[in-house]
Coordinates of C-alpha atoms and ligand atoms in Angstrom, one line a residue:
M1 CA 7.4 13.8 -20.9
N2 CA 3.9 13.2 -19.7
Q3 CA 1.1 15.0 -21.6
K4 CA -1.7 13.2 -19.7
Y5 CA -1.4 14.7 -16.2
T6 CA -1.1 18.3 -14.9
Y7 CA -0.8 19.7 -11.4
Q8 CA -3.8 21.9 -12.0
E9 CA -6.1 19.0 -12.9
A10 CA -4.8 16.8 -10.0
L11 CA -5.4 19.7 -7.6
G12 CA -8.9 20.3 -9.0
A13 CA -9.9 16.6 -8.7
S14 CA -8.6 16.5 -5.2
E15 CA -10.5 19.6 -4.1
K16 CA -13.8 17.9 -5.1
I17 CA -13.3 15.1 -2.6
H18 CA -14.4 15.8 1.0
W19 CA -14.2 13.3 3.8
R20 CA -12.8 13.5 7.3
V21 CA -11.2 10.7 9.4
E22 CA -14.2 11.2 11.9
D23 CA -16.7 10.4 9.1
L24 CA -15.2 6.9 8.6
I25 CA -14.3 5.7 12.1
G26 CA -15.4 6.4 15.7
G27 CA -18.7 6.5 17.7
D28 CA -21.0 3.8 16.3
K29 CA -18.7 3.3 13.3
R30 CA -16.8 0.2 14.4
L31 CA -15.1 -2.7 12.6
D32 CA -17.4 -5.8 12.3
F33 CA -15.4 -8.9 13.4
T34 CA -18.1 -11.3 12.1
K35 CA -16.9 -10.4 8.5
P36 CA -13.6 -10.6 6.6
S37 CA -11.5 -7.4 6.3
M38 CA -9.6 -8.3 3.1
P39 CA -10.6 -9.7 -0.3
E40 CA -9.6 -13.3 -0.8
S41 CA -7.4 -12.4 -3.8
L42 CA -5.1 -10.5 -1.4
A43 CA -5.5 -12.6 1.8
R44 CA -5.4 -16.0 0.1
V45 CA -6.4 -17.7 3.4
E46 CA -8.2 -20.4 1.5
Q47 CA -4.8 -21.7 0.4
V48 CA -4.0 -22.6 4.0
S49 CA -5.9 -25.9 3.4
Y50 CA -6.4 -27.0 7.0
L51 CA -8.2 -24.0 8.4
T52 CA -11.9 -24.0 9.5
P53 CA -14.1 -21.2 8.1
E54 CA -13.8 -19.3 11.5
E55 CA -10.0 -19.7 11.4
R56 CA -9.9 -18.4 7.9
R57 CA -11.8 -15.3 9.0
T58 CA -9.5 -14.8 11.9
L59 CA -6.4 -15.0 9.7
N60 CA -8.1 -12.7 7.2
Q61 CA -8.7 -10.1 9.9
I62 CA -5.0 -10.4 11.1
R63 CA -4.0 -9.7 7.5
G64 CA -6.4 -6.7 7.5
N65 CA -4.7 -5.3 10.6
A66 CA -1.3 -5.8 9.0
Y67 CA -2.6 -4.0 5.9
L68 CA -3.5 -1.0 8.1
C69 CA 0.0 -1.1 9.6
I70 CA 1.9 -1.5 6.4
F71 CA 0.1 1.3 4.7
G72 CA 0.5 3.5 7.7
L73 CA 4.2 2.7 7.5
V74 CA 4.7 3.4 3.8
E75 CA 2.9 6.7 4.1
E76 CA 5.4 7.7 6.8
F77 CA 8.0 7.9 4.1
I78 CA 5.8 9.2 1.4
L79 CA 4.8 12.3 3.4
P80 CA 8.4 13.7 4.0
F81 CA 9.4 12.7 0.5
V82 CA 6.6 14.7 -1.1
L83 CA 7.3 17.7 1.2
D84 CA 11.0 17.6 0.2
H85 CA 10.0 17.4 -3.5
A86 CA 7.7 20.3 -3.1
R87 CA 10.5 22.4 -1.5
L88 CA 12.7 21.9 -4.6
Q89 CA 10.8 24.6 -6.5
L90 CA 8.7 26.7 -4.1
H91 CA 8.2 29.6 -6.4
S92 CA 8.0 28.2 -9.9
D93 CA 4.4 27.1 -10.3
D94 CA 1.5 27.8 -7.9
Y95 CA -0.5 24.7 -9.0
R96 CA 2.6 22.5 -8.6
L97 CA 3.1 23.7 -5.0
R98 CA -0.5 23.5 -4.0
A99 CA -1.1 20.1 -5.6
L100 CA 2.0 18.6 -3.8
L101 CA 1.0 20.2 -0.4
Q102 CA -2.5 18.9 -0.8
F103 CA -1.0 15.4 -1.6
A104 CA 1.2 15.7 1.6
G105 CA -1.9 16.8 3.6
E106 CA -3.9 13.8 2.4
E107 CA -1.1 11.4 3.3
A108 CA -1.0 12.9 6.8
K109 CA -4.8 12.3 7.0
H110 CA -4.3 8.7 5.8
I111 CA -1.7 8.0 8.4
H112 CA -4.2 9.3 11.0
L113 CA -7.0 7.2 9.4
F114 CA -5.0 4.0 9.5
K115 CA -4.0 4.6 13.1
R116 CA -7.6 5.1 14.1
F117 CA -8.6 1.9 12.4
R118 CA -5.8 0.1 14.1
E119 CA -7.0 1.4 17.5
D120 CA -10.4 0.0 16.7
F121 CA -9.0 -3.3 15.7
E122 CA -6.9 -3.5 18.9
S123 CA -9.9 -2.8 21.1
G124 CA -12.2 -5.2 19.3
F125 CA -10.1 -8.2 18.0
G126 CA -9.1 -9.5 21.5
T127 CA -5.6 -10.7 20.7
A128 CA -2.5 -8.4 20.4
C129 CA -1.0 -8.6 16.8
A130 CA 2.6 -7.6 16.3
V131 CA 3.5 -5.6 13.2
I132 CA 6.8 -4.7 11.6
G133 CA 8.4 -1.4 12.3
P134 CA 9.1 1.1 13.8
P135 CA 7.9 3.2 10.9
E136 CA 10.6 5.8 11.4
A137 CA 13.4 3.2 11.0
I138 CA 11.8 1.8 7.8
A139 CA 11.3 5.4 6.5
S140 CA 14.9 6.3 7.0
A141 CA 16.2 3.1 5.4
V142 CA 14.0 3.8 2.3
L143 CA 14.7 7.5 2.1
A144 CA 18.5 6.8 2.2
H145 CA 18.1 5.7 -1.5
D146 CA 18.2 7.8 -4.7
P147 CA 15.1 10.0 -4.8
L148 CA 14.2 8.6 -8.3
A149 CA 14.2 5.1 -6.8
V150 CA 12.0 6.3 -3.9
A151 CA 9.7 8.1 -6.3
L152 CA 9.3 4.8 -8.3
V153 CA 8.5 2.9 -5.1
I154 CA 5.8 5.5 -4.3
L155 CA 4.4 5.3 -7.8
H156 CA 4.3 1.5 -7.5
I157 CA 2.5 1.7 -4.1
E158 CA -0.1 4.2 -5.2
W159 CA -1.0 2.4 -8.4
M160 CA -1.2 -0.7 -6.2
T161 CA -3.9 0.8 -4.0
Q162 CA -5.9 1.6 -7.1
R163 CA -5.7 -2.0 -8.3
H164 CA -6.6 -3.4 -4.9
Y165 CA -9.8 -1.4 -4.8
I166 CA -10.9 -1.7 -8.4
D167 CA -9.9 -5.4 -9.0
S168 CA -10.7 -6.9 -5.6
V169 CA -12.7 -4.7 -3.2
Q170 CA -15.3 -2.7 -5.1
E171 CA -17.4 -5.7 -6.1
D172 CA -16.8 -7.7 -3.0
R173 CA -20.1 -8.2 -1.1
I174 CA -18.9 -10.1 1.9
L175 CA -16.3 -7.7 3.3
D176 CA -16.8 -5.7 6.5
P177 CA -18.5 -2.5 5.2
Q178 CA -16.3 -0.4 7.6
F179 CA -13.1 -1.8 6.3
K180 CA -14.4 -1.4 2.7
S181 CA -15.2 2.2 3.4
L182 CA -11.6 2.8 4.5
L183 CA -10.3 1.3 1.3
K184 CA -12.8 3.2 -0.9
H185 CA -12.0 6.6 0.7
H186 CA -8.3 5.9 0.5
W187 CA -8.6 4.9 -3.2
M188 CA -10.5 8.1 -4.0
E189 CA -7.6 10.3 -2.9
E190 CA -4.8 8.0 -4.1
A191 CA -6.2 8.3 -7.6
Q192 CA -4.7 11.9 -7.7
H193 CA -1.5 10.8 -6.1
T194 CA -0.7 8.4 -8.9
K195 CA -0.8 11.3 -11.3
L196 CA 1.4 13.5 -9.1
D197 CA 3.8 10.5 -8.6
T198 CA 4.1 10.2 -12.4
L199 CA 5.0 13.9 -12.6
M200 CA 7.5 13.5 -9.7
V201 CA 9.2 10.5 -11.4
E202 CA 9.5 12.3 -14.7
A203 CA 10.9 15.5 -13.0
L204 CA 13.5 13.4 -11.1
A205 CA 14.5 11.4 -14.2
E206 CA 14.9 14.5 -16.4
G207 CA 18.5 15.0 -17.7
R208 CA 19.7 11.6 -16.4
S209 CA 21.6 9.3 -18.7
A210 CA 20.3 5.8 -19.5
S211 CA 22.8 4.2 -17.1
E212 CA 21.8 6.6 -14.3
I213 CA 18.2 5.6 -14.8
D214 CA 19.0 1.9 -14.8
K215 CA 20.9 2.4 -11.5
A216 CA 17.9 4.1 -9.9
V217 CA 15.7 1.2 -11.0
E218 CA 18.2 -1.2 -9.4
E219 CA 17.8 0.8 -6.2
Y220 CA 14.0 0.6 -6.6
L221 CA 14.4 -3.2 -6.6
E222 CA 16.7 -3.0 -3.6
I223 CA 13.9 -1.2 -1.7
G224 CA 11.6 -3.9 -2.9
G225 CA 14.0 -6.4 -1.2
L226 CA 13.8 -4.4 2.0
I227 CA 10.0 -4.6 1.8
D228 CA 10.2 -8.3 1.1
S229 CA 12.2 -9.0 4.2
G230 CA 9.7 -7.0 6.2
L231 CA 6.9 -9.2 4.8
T232 CA 8.8 -12.3 5.7
Q233 CA 8.9 -11.1 9.3
Q234 CA 5.3 -10.0 9.2
V235 CA 4.2 -13.6 8.2
E236 CA 6.0 -14.9 11.3
F237 CA 4.1 -12.3 13.4
D238 CA 0.8 -13.3 11.7
L239 CA 1.5 -17.0 12.4
D240 CA 2.1 -16.3 16.0
A241 CA -1.0 -14.0 16.3
F242 CA -3.1 -16.7 14.5
M243 CA -2.1 -19.4 17.0
R244 CA -2.7 -17.2 20.0
A245 CA -6.1 -15.9 18.6
T246 CA -7.5 -19.4 17.8
G247 CA -5.7 -21.4 20.5
R248 CA -4.6 -23.8 17.8
E249 CA -1.1 -25.2 17.9
L250 CA 0.1 -26.0 14.4
N251 CA 2.6 -28.8 13.6
E252 CA 5.7 -28.1 11.5
E253 CA 4.1 -29.2 8.3
Q254 CA 1.1 -26.9 8.8
K255 CA 3.4 -24.0 9.8
A256 CA 5.4 -24.5 6.6
Q257 CA 2.3 -24.4 4.4
F258 CA 1.1 -21.3 6.3
R259 CA 4.5 -19.5 5.7
E260 CA 4.7 -20.5 2.1
T261 CA 1.2 -19.5 1.1
Q262 CA 1.0 -16.4 3.2
L263 CA 4.4 -15.0 2.2
Q264 CA 3.3 -15.3 -1.4
A265 CA 0.0 -13.7 -0.7
N266 CA 1.9 -10.8 1.0
R267 CA 4.3 -10.6 -1.9
W268 CA 1.4 -10.2 -4.4
T269 CA -0.4 -7.7 -2.2
Y270 CA 2.5 -5.3 -1.7
L271 CA 5.0 -6.1 -4.5
G272 CA 3.6 -8.0 -7.5
S273 CA 0.3 -6.0 -7.8
G274 CA 2.3 -2.8 -8.1
M275 CA 5.2 -4.1 -10.2
T276 CA 2.8 -5.5 -12.9
H277 CA 0.4 -2.5 -12.9
E278 CA 0.1 -1.4 -16.5
Q279 CA 0.4 2.3 -15.7
F280 CA 3.4 1.8 -13.5
L281 CA 5.1 -0.2 -16.3
A282 CA 4.2 2.4 -18.9
T283 CA 5.9 5.2 -16.8
L284 CA 8.9 3.0 -16.3
G285 CA 9.1 2.1 -20.0
G286 CA 8.9 5.8 -20.8
L287 CA 12.2 6.3 -18.8
S288 CA 13.9 3.2 -20.1
T289 CA 12.9 0.1 -22.1
A290 CA 15.6 -1.9 -20.4
A291 CA 14.3 -0.9 -17.0
R292 CA 10.8 -2.0 -17.8
K293 CA 12.1 -5.3 -19.1
R294 CA 14.1 -5.8 -15.9
V295 CA 11.1 -5.2 -13.6
E296 CA 8.9 -7.5 -15.8
E297 CA 11.5 -10.2 -15.5
V298 CA 11.6 -10.0 -11.7
A299 CA 7.8 -9.6 -11.1
P300 CA 6.6 -13.2 -11.5
A301 CA 8.4 -14.1 -8.2
F302 CA 5.9 -11.8 -6.5
S303 CA 2.7 -13.0 -8.1
Ligands
FE2_401 FE1 -2.5 7.3 1.2
FE2_402 FE1 -1.0 8.4 -1.5

């Protein structure tokens, strides 16, 4: 079991971080639509070869809005899951209970933060952009799975947010500072969540046989499949929003290139970058070498 992380340390690190939703958005803090929202390594708008620079920026911002929505959406199932996990042992360990409740409180704050940014986007972008959902329906479809599978999905998602910020956002000098601030503040709190997720995964795996663990990993991949169909739908929404926002009618060949490159960009953003995260794979490998191998075999399709 994990020797690296403790509830006490995660709680202590979290208590040192202080920011409010109101510090990040509202008043004169508005999104800047003259700048891109997302780093190119996630947006991959340059791969849509026929776009003008302005059109690339518009598509990038549409992807930024979808990012707000998809994170809002996944946090809708993370929050009840963490609360349920906390309830399993209310009286065993004061640090455990406080760290998990702090985690849940931060996710509630993040849901609020993403909503406030989406409101700002809607009022400033000028074109309505559809997003997948509703969050409650997706949350109940995900939460219907084995808790260990859901915990692995959450571990994947939270390591993914760390990677997005560290690999792609932190050093990016052209991003909208407002959007960058959201990703930075989210990253700061998610750093503790990755540790608590690791502890949740290990607690849920305890006492399970190898075949029970492998079955949970199959369910983790099933949830990945659910997310993947959501992403396929989101690309259609983004294509439609792009054509309405720019007034550009694409021919079938151009639409096909848009779908192909943007679906792969979405797959890397939400699936591949989590599945291949070294820390995620290390925790998975600690449960089962076969499970790690299985995920490593599937991951290239999402890169
Ligand atoms: Fe979050
Ligand atoms: Fe989180």
